[in-house]
Amino acid sequence: MLIFFKENLVMFSVPKTGTTSYELALRHRADIILAGRRKHTNVSFYQRKLAPFLRSAYSLTPERMAVIRHPLEHMRSWYRYRSRDELEGQPNSTKGLSFDEFIEAALEDDPPPFAKVGSQQGFLIMAKGQVPVHHLFAYESQPKIRGFLEKRFQTELKLKQYNVSPDLPAPISAEIKARLHEKRAPEFALYEQVQAADGYLRQVLD
């Protein structure tokens, strides 16, 4: 997560949504950088802990931006990323597993290490269904993400690719796909809402 005082913006780092390239291009402009285990601080924690701190310490109520990926492609990205050769033999490796097996494990109440990847639903959607993000982009809308940030920061971004996953086939059965959709219905609905807004959902929030 990056927090920018001058630009009045919080950039959430939703895992596997391609934000690392933007973060590395802009981190030198950030006033607060949450890295390491805190890099992927979710919306709920921000609202409960960081937003009150920023208001009281700096009289700052920054706008918030995040990226959401199609839930099925989000899981495919995790599956492929954890199939990397360097993870082979480790508890978090998906090597030798089918995508169906990975999804089934991820939907368990207590997923095994290779499937413990969280969800965009848990990251972006609060307990009562609120999504307190002013600027929510679809992963596929890269020109809009880049355009928004270049306009906000008044600079041309020079981006590099990071954390590229292996190109691995990941077919899914109709049954498992239906289970994923049922278990993560709010996540699918939020993604569809962003897509219906042409890939960029703007929200007016208090």
CSV table of C-alpha atoms in Angstrom, one decimal:
chain,number,residue,atom,x,y,z
A,1,MET,CA,0.0,0.0,0.0
A,2,LEU,CA,1.2,3.5,-0.8
A,3,ILE,CA,-0.2,6.7,0.7
A,4,PHE,CA,0.4,10.0,-1.1
A,5,PHE,CA,-0.3,13.3,0.8
A,6,LYS,CA,0.1,15.8,-2.1
A,7,GLU,CA,-2.0,13.7,-4.5
A,8,ASN,CA,-4.5,12.8,-1.8
A,9,LEU,CA,-4.5,9.2,-2.7
A,10,VAL,CA,-4.2,5.7,-1.2
A,11,MET,CA,-3.2,2.9,-3.6
A,12,PHE,CA,-4.3,-0.5,-2.3
A,13,SER,CA,-2.2,-3.5,-3.4
A,14,VAL,CA,-4.7,-6.2,-4.1
A,15,PRO,CA,-2.6,-9.4,-4.8
A,16,LYS,CA,-2.3,-10.6,-8.3
A,17,THR,CA,-4.0,-7.6,-9.9
A,18,GLY,CA,-0.9,-6.2,-11.6
A,19,THR,CA,-0.4,-3.2,-9.3
A,20,THR,CA,3.3,-3.9,-8.5
A,21,SER,CA,4.5,-2.1,-11.6
A,22,TYR,CA,2.5,1.0,-10.7
A,23,GLU,CA,3.7,0.9,-7.1
A,24,LEU,CA,7.4,0.6,-8.1
A,25,ALA,CA,7.0,3.5,-10.6
A,26,LEU,CA,5.4,5.7,-7.9
A,27,ARG,CA,6.8,4.7,-4.6
A,28,HIS,CA,9.4,7.5,-4.6
A,29,ARG,CA,6.5,9.9,-4.4
A,30,ALA,CA,4.8,8.2,-1.5
A,31,ASP,CA,4.7,9.7,2.0
A,32,ILE,CA,3.9,6.4,3.6
A,33,ILE,CA,4.9,3.0,2.3
A,34,LEU,CA,3.5,-0.2,3.7
A,35,ALA,CA,5.8,-3.0,2.6
A,36,GLY,CA,6.6,-6.6,3.5
A,37,ARG,CA,3.7,-8.3,5.3
A,38,ARG,CA,1.7,-5.0,5.4
A,39,LYS,CA,1.9,-4.4,1.7
A,40,HIS,CA,-1.4,-6.1,1.1
A,41,THR,CA,-3.3,-4.3,3.8
A,42,ASN,CA,-7.0,-4.7,3.1
A,43,VAL,CA,-9.8,-2.2,2.9
A,44,SER,CA,-11.3,-3.2,6.3
A,45,PHE,CA,-8.1,-2.7,8.2
A,46,TYR,CA,-7.5,0.6,6.5
A,47,GLN,CA,-11.0,1.9,7.4
A,48,ARG,CA,-10.7,0.7,11.0
A,49,LYS,CA,-7.1,1.7,11.8
A,50,LEU,CA,-5.3,3.8,9.2
A,51,ALA,CA,-8.1,6.2,8.1
A,52,PRO,CA,-8.7,7.5,11.7
A,53,PHE,CA,-4.9,7.8,12.1
A,54,LEU,CA,-4.5,9.9,8.9
A,55,ARG,CA,-7.4,12.1,9.9
A,56,SER,CA,-6.2,12.7,13.5
A,57,ALA,CA,-2.4,13.0,12.7
A,58,TYR,CA,-2.5,14.8,9.3
A,59,SER,CA,-6.1,16.1,8.8
A,60,LEU,CA,-6.0,13.9,5.7
A,61,THR,CA,-8.9,11.9,4.2
A,62,PRO,CA,-7.4,10.7,0.9
A,63,GLU,CA,-9.3,9.1,-1.9
A,64,ARG,CA,-8.8,5.4,-2.4
A,65,MET,CA,-8.0,3.4,-5.5
A,66,ALA,CA,-7.8,-0.3,-6.2
A,67,VAL,CA,-7.9,-2.9,-9.0
A,68,ILE,CA,-10.1,-5.9,-9.3
A,69,ARG,CA,-9.6,-8.9,-11.6
A,70,HIS,CA,-12.2,-11.3,-12.9
A,71,PRO,CA,-12.4,-13.8,-10.0
A,72,LEU,CA,-11.8,-16.8,-12.1
A,73,GLU,CA,-8.7,-15.3,-13.7
A,74,HIS,CA,-7.5,-14.0,-10.3
A,75,MET,CA,-7.5,-17.7,-9.1
A,76,ARG,CA,-5.8,-18.8,-12.4
A,77,SER,CA,-3.1,-16.3,-11.8
A,78,TRP,CA,-2.4,-17.6,-8.3
A,79,TYR,CA,-2.5,-21.2,-9.5
A,80,ARG,CA,0.1,-20.5,-12.2
A,81,TYR,CA,2.3,-18.3,-10.0
A,82,ARG,CA,2.6,-21.1,-7.5
A,83,SER,CA,3.5,-23.6,-10.1
A,84,ARG,CA,6.9,-22.0,-10.6
A,85,ASP,CA,9.8,-24.4,-10.7
A,86,GLU,CA,11.5,-22.7,-7.7
A,87,LEU,CA,8.5,-23.7,-5.5
A,88,GLU,CA,8.5,-27.3,-6.5
A,89,GLY,CA,8.5,-29.5,-3.4
A,90,GLN,CA,7.4,-26.6,-1.1
A,91,PRO,CA,4.1,-26.7,0.7
A,92,ASN,CA,2.8,-23.8,-1.3
A,93,SER,CA,3.5,-25.3,-4.7
A,94,THR,CA,0.7,-26.2,-7.1
A,95,LYS,CA,3.0,-28.3,-9.2
A,96,GLY,CA,1.3,-31.5,-10.3
A,97,LEU,CA,-2.2,-30.3,-9.2
A,98,SER,CA,-5.1,-29.6,-11.5
A,99,PHE,CA,-6.8,-26.2,-11.5
A,100,ASP,CA,-10.0,-28.0,-10.2
A,101,GLU,CA,-8.0,-29.4,-7.3
A,102,PHE,CA,-6.6,-26.0,-6.5
A,103,ILE,CA,-10.0,-24.3,-6.5
A,104,GLU,CA,-11.6,-27.0,-4.4
A,105,ALA,CA,-8.8,-26.6,-1.8
A,106,ALA,CA,-9.0,-22.8,-1.9
A,107,LEU,CA,-12.8,-23.0,-1.1
A,108,GLU,CA,-12.2,-25.1,2.1
A,109,ASP,CA,-12.7,-23.4,5.4
A,110,ASP,CA,-9.0,-23.9,6.2
A,111,PRO,CA,-7.2,-24.2,2.9
A,112,PRO,CA,-3.9,-26.0,2.7
A,113,PRO,CA,-0.7,-23.8,2.2
A,114,PHE,CA,-0.8,-24.1,-1.6
A,115,ALA,CA,-4.3,-22.8,-1.7
A,116,LYS,CA,-4.2,-20.2,1.0
A,117,VAL,CA,-4.4,-17.2,-1.3
A,118,GLY,CA,-7.3,-15.2,0.2
A,119,SER,CA,-9.8,-13.5,-2.1
A,120,GLN,CA,-10.6,-10.2,-3.6
A,121,GLN,CA,-13.9,-10.4,-1.8
A,122,GLY,CA,-12.1,-10.5,1.6
A,123,PHE,CA,-9.8,-7.7,0.5
A,124,LEU,CA,-12.3,-5.2,-0.9
A,125,ILE,CA,-15.7,-5.9,0.6
A,126,MET,CA,-16.3,-5.1,4.2
A,127,ALA,CA,-18.5,-7.1,6.6
A,128,LYS,CA,-21.7,-5.2,5.8
A,129,GLY,CA,-21.1,-5.2,2.0
A,130,GLN,CA,-19.5,-1.8,1.7
A,131,VAL,CA,-16.7,-1.2,-0.8
A,132,PRO,CA,-15.2,2.1,0.4
A,133,VAL,CA,-13.0,2.7,-2.7
A,134,HIS,CA,-13.4,5.9,-4.7
A,135,HIS,CA,-11.7,4.6,-7.8
A,136,LEU,CA,-12.1,0.9,-8.6
A,137,PHE,CA,-10.6,-0.3,-11.9
A,138,ALA,CA,-11.0,-3.6,-13.8
A,139,TYR,CA,-7.6,-5.3,-14.3
A,140,GLU,CA,-8.3,-5.4,-18.0
A,141,SER,CA,-8.6,-1.6,-18.2
A,142,GLN,CA,-4.9,-0.9,-18.0
A,143,PRO,CA,-5.1,2.2,-20.2
A,144,LYS,CA,-7.6,3.7,-17.8
A,145,ILE,CA,-5.5,2.8,-14.7
A,146,ARG,CA,-2.4,4.3,-16.3
A,147,GLY,CA,-4.3,7.4,-17.5
A,148,PHE,CA,-5.8,8.0,-14.1
A,149,LEU,CA,-2.4,7.8,-12.3
A,150,GLU,CA,-0.6,9.9,-14.9
A,151,LYS,CA,-3.1,12.6,-14.6
A,152,ARG,CA,-3.1,12.5,-10.8
A,153,PHE,CA,0.7,12.6,-10.6
A,154,GLN,CA,1.2,14.8,-13.6
A,155,THR,CA,3.9,12.5,-15.0
A,156,GLU,CA,4.4,9.8,-17.6
A,157,LEU,CA,4.8,6.4,-16.0
A,158,LYS,CA,7.6,4.1,-17.1
A,159,LEU,CA,6.4,0.6,-16.2
A,160,LYS,CA,8.1,-2.8,-16.1
A,161,GLN,CA,6.6,-6.2,-15.7
A,162,TYR,CA,7.0,-8.0,-12.4
A,163,ASN,CA,5.8,-11.3,-10.9
A,164,VAL,CA,5.0,-12.9,-14.3
A,165,SER,CA,3.4,-16.3,-13.9
A,166,PRO,CA,4.2,-19.3,-16.1
A,167,ASP,CA,2.0,-19.9,-19.1
A,168,LEU,CA,0.2,-23.0,-17.9
A,169,PRO,CA,-3.1,-24.4,-19.1
A,170,ALA,CA,-5.8,-24.2,-16.4
A,171,PRO,CA,-9.1,-25.6,-17.5
A,172,ILE,CA,-11.9,-25.7,-15.1
A,173,SER,CA,-15.0,-28.0,-14.9
A,174,ALA,CA,-18.5,-26.6,-15.0
A,175,GLU,CA,-19.2,-28.0,-11.5
A,176,ILE,CA,-16.1,-26.4,-9.9
A,177,LYS,CA,-16.7,-23.1,-11.7
A,178,ALA,CA,-20.3,-23.0,-10.4
A,179,ARG,CA,-19.0,-23.7,-6.8
A,180,LEU,CA,-16.5,-20.8,-7.1
A,181,HIS,CA,-19.3,-18.5,-8.3
A,182,GLU,CA,-21.6,-19.5,-5.5
A,183,LYS,CA,-19.0,-19.2,-2.8
A,184,ARG,CA,-17.7,-15.8,-4.0
A,185,ALA,CA,-20.9,-14.3,-5.4
A,186,PRO,CA,-20.2,-10.8,-4.0
A,187,GLU,CA,-16.8,-10.8,-5.6
A,188,PHE,CA,-18.3,-11.7,-9.0
A,189,ALA,CA,-21.0,-9.1,-8.6
A,190,LEU,CA,-18.5,-6.4,-7.7
A,191,TYR,CA,-16.4,-7.2,-10.7
A,192,GLU,CA,-19.4,-7.2,-13.0
A,193,GLN,CA,-20.4,-3.8,-11.5
A,194,VAL,CA,-17.0,-2.4,-12.4
A,195,GLN,CA,-17.2,-3.9,-15.9
A,196,ALA,CA,-20.7,-2.4,-16.4
A,197,ALA,CA,-19.1,1.0,-15.6
A,198,ASP,CA,-16.8,0.5,-18.6
A,199,GLY,CA,-13.9,-0.8,-16.4
A,200,TYR,CA,-13.8,2.2,-14.0
A,201,LEU,CA,-16.2,2.5,-11.2
A,202,ARG,CA,-16.2,5.9,-9.5
A,203,GLN,CA,-17.9,6.2,-6.2
A,204,VAL,CA,-18.7,9.3,-4.1
A,205,LEU,CA,-17.9,8.5,-0.5
A,206,ASP,CA,-18.0,10.4,2.8
